[in-house]
Coordinates of C-alpha atoms in Angstrom, one line a residue:
X1 CA 28.3 19.7 66.3
X2 CA 25.5 21.1 68.4
X3 CA 22.2 21.9 66.8
X4 CA 20.9 25.5 66.8
X5 CA 18.5 25.0 69.7
X6 CA 21.3 23.6 71.9
X7 CA 23.4 26.6 71.1
X8 CA 20.5 28.9 72.1
X9 CA 20.0 27.0 75.4
X10 CA 23.7 27.2 76.1
X11 CA 23.7 31.0 75.7
X12 CA 20.5 31.3 77.7
X13 CA 22.0 29.2 80.5
X14 CA 25.1 31.4 80.7
X15 CA 22.8 34.5 80.9
X16 CA 21.4 33.2 84.2
X17 CA 24.7 34.0 85.8
X18 CA 23.9 37.7 85.4
X19 CA 20.5 37.4 87.1
X20 CA 20.5 38.3 90.8
X21 CA 17.9 38.0 93.4
X22 CA 15.5 40.9 93.5
X23 CA 16.2 42.1 90.0
X24 CA 13.8 44.0 87.8
X25 CA 14.4 42.0 84.6
X26 CA 13.5 43.0 81.1
X27 CA 12.6 39.9 79.1
X28 CA 13.0 40.2 75.4
X29 CA 11.3 38.3 72.5
X30 CA 12.3 35.4 70.2
X31 CA 13.3 31.8 70.2
X32 CA 16.5 32.3 72.2
X33 CA 14.7 34.3 74.9
X34 CA 12.1 31.6 75.1
X35 CA 14.8 29.2 76.1
X36 CA 15.9 31.7 78.7
X37 CA 12.4 32.1 80.1
X38 CA 12.1 28.3 80.5
X39 CA 15.4 28.2 82.4
X40 CA 14.5 31.3 84.4
X41 CA 11.2 29.6 85.4
X42 CA 13.1 26.7 86.9
X43 CA 15.2 29.0 88.9
X44 CA 12.1 30.8 90.2
X45 CA 10.7 27.5 91.4
X46 CA 14.0 27.0 93.3
X47 CA 13.5 30.3 95.1
X48 CA 14.9 33.0 92.8
X49 CA 13.0 36.3 93.3
X50 CA 12.7 38.5 90.3
X51 CA 10.1 40.6 88.5
X52 CA 10.1 40.3 84.7
X53 CA 9.1 43.0 82.3
X54 CA 8.2 41.3 79.0
X55 CA 8.6 43.1 75.7
X56 CA 5.8 41.3 73.9
X57 CA 2.5 39.5 74.3
X58 CA 4.3 36.4 73.2
X59 CA 6.9 36.6 76.0
X60 CA 4.3 37.7 78.5
X61 CA 2.1 34.6 77.7
X62 CA 5.1 32.2 78.2
X63 CA 5.9 33.9 81.5
X64 CA 2.3 33.4 82.6
X65 CA 2.3 29.8 81.6
X66 CA 5.6 29.1 83.5
X67 CA 4.7 31.2 86.6
X68 CA 7.4 33.8 86.1
X69 CA 6.3 36.9 88.1
X70 CA 5.9 39.9 85.7
X71 CA 5.0 43.5 85.8
X72 CA 4.6 46.3 83.2
X73 CA 7.2 48.9 82.4
X74 CA 4.7 51.5 83.8
X75 CA 4.6 49.7 87.1
X76 CA 8.4 49.3 87.1
X77 CA 9.9 52.0 84.9
X78 CA 13.5 51.4 86.0
X79 CA 14.9 48.1 84.9
X80 CA 18.1 46.5 86.3
X81 CA 18.9 44.2 83.3
X82 CA 17.3 43.3 80.0
X83 CA 18.1 40.0 78.4
X84 CA 17.2 39.7 74.7
X85 CA 18.2 38.1 71.5
X86 CA 19.3 39.6 68.2
X87 CA 19.0 38.9 64.5
X88 CA 22.4 40.3 63.9
X89 CA 25.3 41.3 66.1
X90 CA 27.8 43.7 64.4
X91 CA 30.8 45.7 65.4
X92 CA 30.7 47.4 68.8
X93 CA 27.7 45.4 69.7
X94 CA 25.5 47.1 67.2
X95 CA 22.4 45.1 66.6
X96 CA 19.6 44.4 64.1
X97 CA 16.5 43.3 66.0
X98 CA 12.8 43.0 65.2
X99 CA 12.5 39.7 63.3
X100 CA 9.9 38.7 65.9
X101 CA 8.1 42.0 65.4
X102 CA 8.6 43.4 68.9
X103 CA 11.3 46.0 68.2
X104 CA 9.5 49.0 69.5
X105 CA 8.7 47.5 72.9
X106 CA 12.2 45.9 73.0
X107 CA 13.9 49.2 72.4
X108 CA 11.8 51.0 75.0
X109 CA 12.6 48.4 77.7
X110 CA 16.3 48.3 76.7
X111 CA 16.6 52.1 76.9
X112 CA 15.0 52.0 80.4
X113 CA 17.5 49.4 81.6
X114 CA 20.8 49.9 83.4
X115 CA 22.3 47.1 81.2
X116 CA 21.3 45.1 78.2
X117 CA 22.6 41.6 77.7
X118 CA 22.3 39.9 74.3
X119 CA 22.2 36.1 73.9
X120 CA 22.7 34.4 70.6
X121 CA 24.4 31.6 68.7
X122 CA 27.5 32.5 66.7
X123 CA 25.7 32.5 63.3
X124 CA 24.2 35.9 64.4
X125 CA 27.7 37.6 64.5
X126 CA 28.5 39.6 61.4
X127 CA 31.3 41.9 60.2
X128 CA 28.7 44.4 58.8
X129 CA 25.1 44.7 59.6
X130 CA 22.4 44.3 56.9
X131 CA 22.3 40.8 55.6
X132 CA 19.2 40.3 57.8
X133 CA 16.5 42.6 56.5
X134 CA 16.1 45.7 58.7
X135 CA 12.7 45.9 60.3
X136 CA 11.1 49.3 60.2
X137 CA 8.0 49.8 62.3
X138 CA 5.7 52.3 60.6
X139 CA 2.3 54.0 61.1
X140 CA -0.4 52.4 59.1
X141 CA -1.5 55.8 57.8
X142 CA 0.5 57.0 54.9
X143 CA 2.2 53.6 54.3
X144 CA 3.0 54.3 50.6
X145 CA 4.4 57.7 51.3
X146 CA 6.5 56.4 54.2
X147 CA 7.9 53.6 52.0
X148 CA 8.9 56.1 49.3
X149 CA 10.6 58.3 51.9
X150 CA 12.6 55.3 53.2
X151 CA 13.8 54.6 49.6
X152 CA 15.0 58.2 49.2
X153 CA 16.9 58.0 52.5
X154 CA 18.5 54.7 51.5
X155 CA 19.4 56.0 48.1
X156 CA 21.2 59.0 49.6
X157 CA 23.4 56.5 51.5
X158 CA 23.9 54.3 48.4
X159 CA 21.7 51.6 49.9
X160 CA 19.4 49.6 47.7
X161 CA 17.2 46.6 47.9
X162 CA 13.6 45.5 48.2
X163 CA 11.4 47.0 51.0
X164 CA 8.5 44.7 51.7
X165 CA 5.5 44.9 53.9
X166 CA 5.7 42.1 56.4
X167 CA 2.9 39.6 56.0
X168 CA 1.6 36.8 58.2
X169 CA -1.0 34.2 57.1
X170 CA -1.5 36.3 53.9
X171 CA -2.5 39.5 55.8
X172 CA -0.4 42.4 56.9
X173 CA 1.5 41.7 60.1
X174 CA 0.5 44.0 62.9
X175 CA 2.7 44.7 65.9
X176 CA 1.6 44.7 69.5
X177 CA 1.6 48.4 69.2
X178 CA -0.8 48.4 66.2
X179 CA 1.7 49.2 63.5
X180 CA 3.0 47.6 60.3
X181 CA 6.5 46.6 59.6
X182 CA 8.5 47.2 56.4
X183 CA 11.5 44.9 56.0
X184 CA 14.3 46.6 54.1
X185 CA 16.8 44.2 52.4
X186 CA 19.8 46.5 52.2
X187 CA 22.4 43.6 52.2
X188 CA 24.9 45.7 54.0
X189 CA 24.7 48.8 56.3
X190 CA 28.2 50.3 56.6
X191 CA 27.1 53.4 58.4
X192 CA 24.3 52.3 60.8
X193 CA 24.5 55.5 62.9
X194 CA 23.8 57.7 59.9
X195 CA 21.0 55.5 58.6
X196 CA 19.4 55.5 62.1
X197 CA 19.4 59.3 62.3
X198 CA 18.1 59.7 58.8
X199 CA 15.3 57.2 59.2
X200 CA 14.0 59.1 62.2
X201 CA 13.5 62.2 60.0
X202 CA 10.6 60.4 58.3
X203 CA 7.4 61.2 60.2
X204 CA 5.7 57.8 59.4
X205 CA 8.4 55.8 61.1
X206 CA 7.6 54.7 64.6
X207 CA 10.9 52.8 65.3
X208 CA 13.5 50.8 63.5
X209 CA 15.5 47.7 64.3
X210 CA 19.0 49.3 64.6
X211 CA 19.9 48.9 68.2
X212 CA 23.0 51.1 68.7
X213 CA 24.9 51.8 71.9
X214 CA 22.3 49.9 73.9
X215 CA 23.9 46.5 74.4
X216 CA 26.5 46.3 77.2
X217 CA 27.3 42.6 76.8
X218 CA 26.7 39.7 74.5
X219 CA 26.9 36.0 75.2
X220 CA 27.7 34.0 72.0
X221 CA 27.4 30.2 71.9
X222 CA 29.7 28.5 69.4
X223 CA 29.3 25.1 67.7
X224 CA 32.6 24.0 69.4
X225 CA 30.8 24.2 72.7
X226 CA 32.6 27.4 73.8
X227 CA 30.7 30.4 75.2
X228 CA 32.2 33.8 74.2
X229 CA 31.3 36.8 76.3
X230 CA 31.8 40.2 74.6
X231 CA 31.7 43.3 76.9
X232 CA 31.1 46.7 75.3
X233 CA 33.6 48.2 77.6
X234 CA 36.3 46.0 76.1
X235 CA 35.7 47.1 72.5

């Protein structure tokens, strides 16, 4: 039985098959993507020419350390392919993302990309989204009012559960964009499209971690050593 890191490496290695010379490559955030960055750096040393567009300070720092060429999205606003991880992968490649706190930048880059490829181990695949708390990035101003509005939206959809302000080292976690994150433990989200639309009616919400109709492909590494490729067009 492979350990979790080996599964992440296996998925990341397969993702390299989708990277072509000259690509403008969106680079996501998280532990699986970090394995991808390390493998990508080795290919760059061998002569692969790409420009990476990192979605977080964390990924940008690792790219710098490993000499992966990078640019900003403003410098390269059209992206060929984004490779990113996910906290959950549900039906039709619906995703929950944002466990690493970079959901806003991740979604901006994904939306600017021709394709989005998700890499993960099989533990991230679920029948219904929601067991992983949904990250909701919010403006610092009016935090209490925004939290109450989220609860009302959730209740209207028969969703319940604790909504907690994300903390790090005993202080409020602040995203790269300067916002807070509320983690909503709904347990299950049977209608993610409706929840997504309704959350966006709340002025204090900057972005949320439901990534819907963005992923075009997912690479899933299984404990049996098999790699499963799920194409959105095949669903």
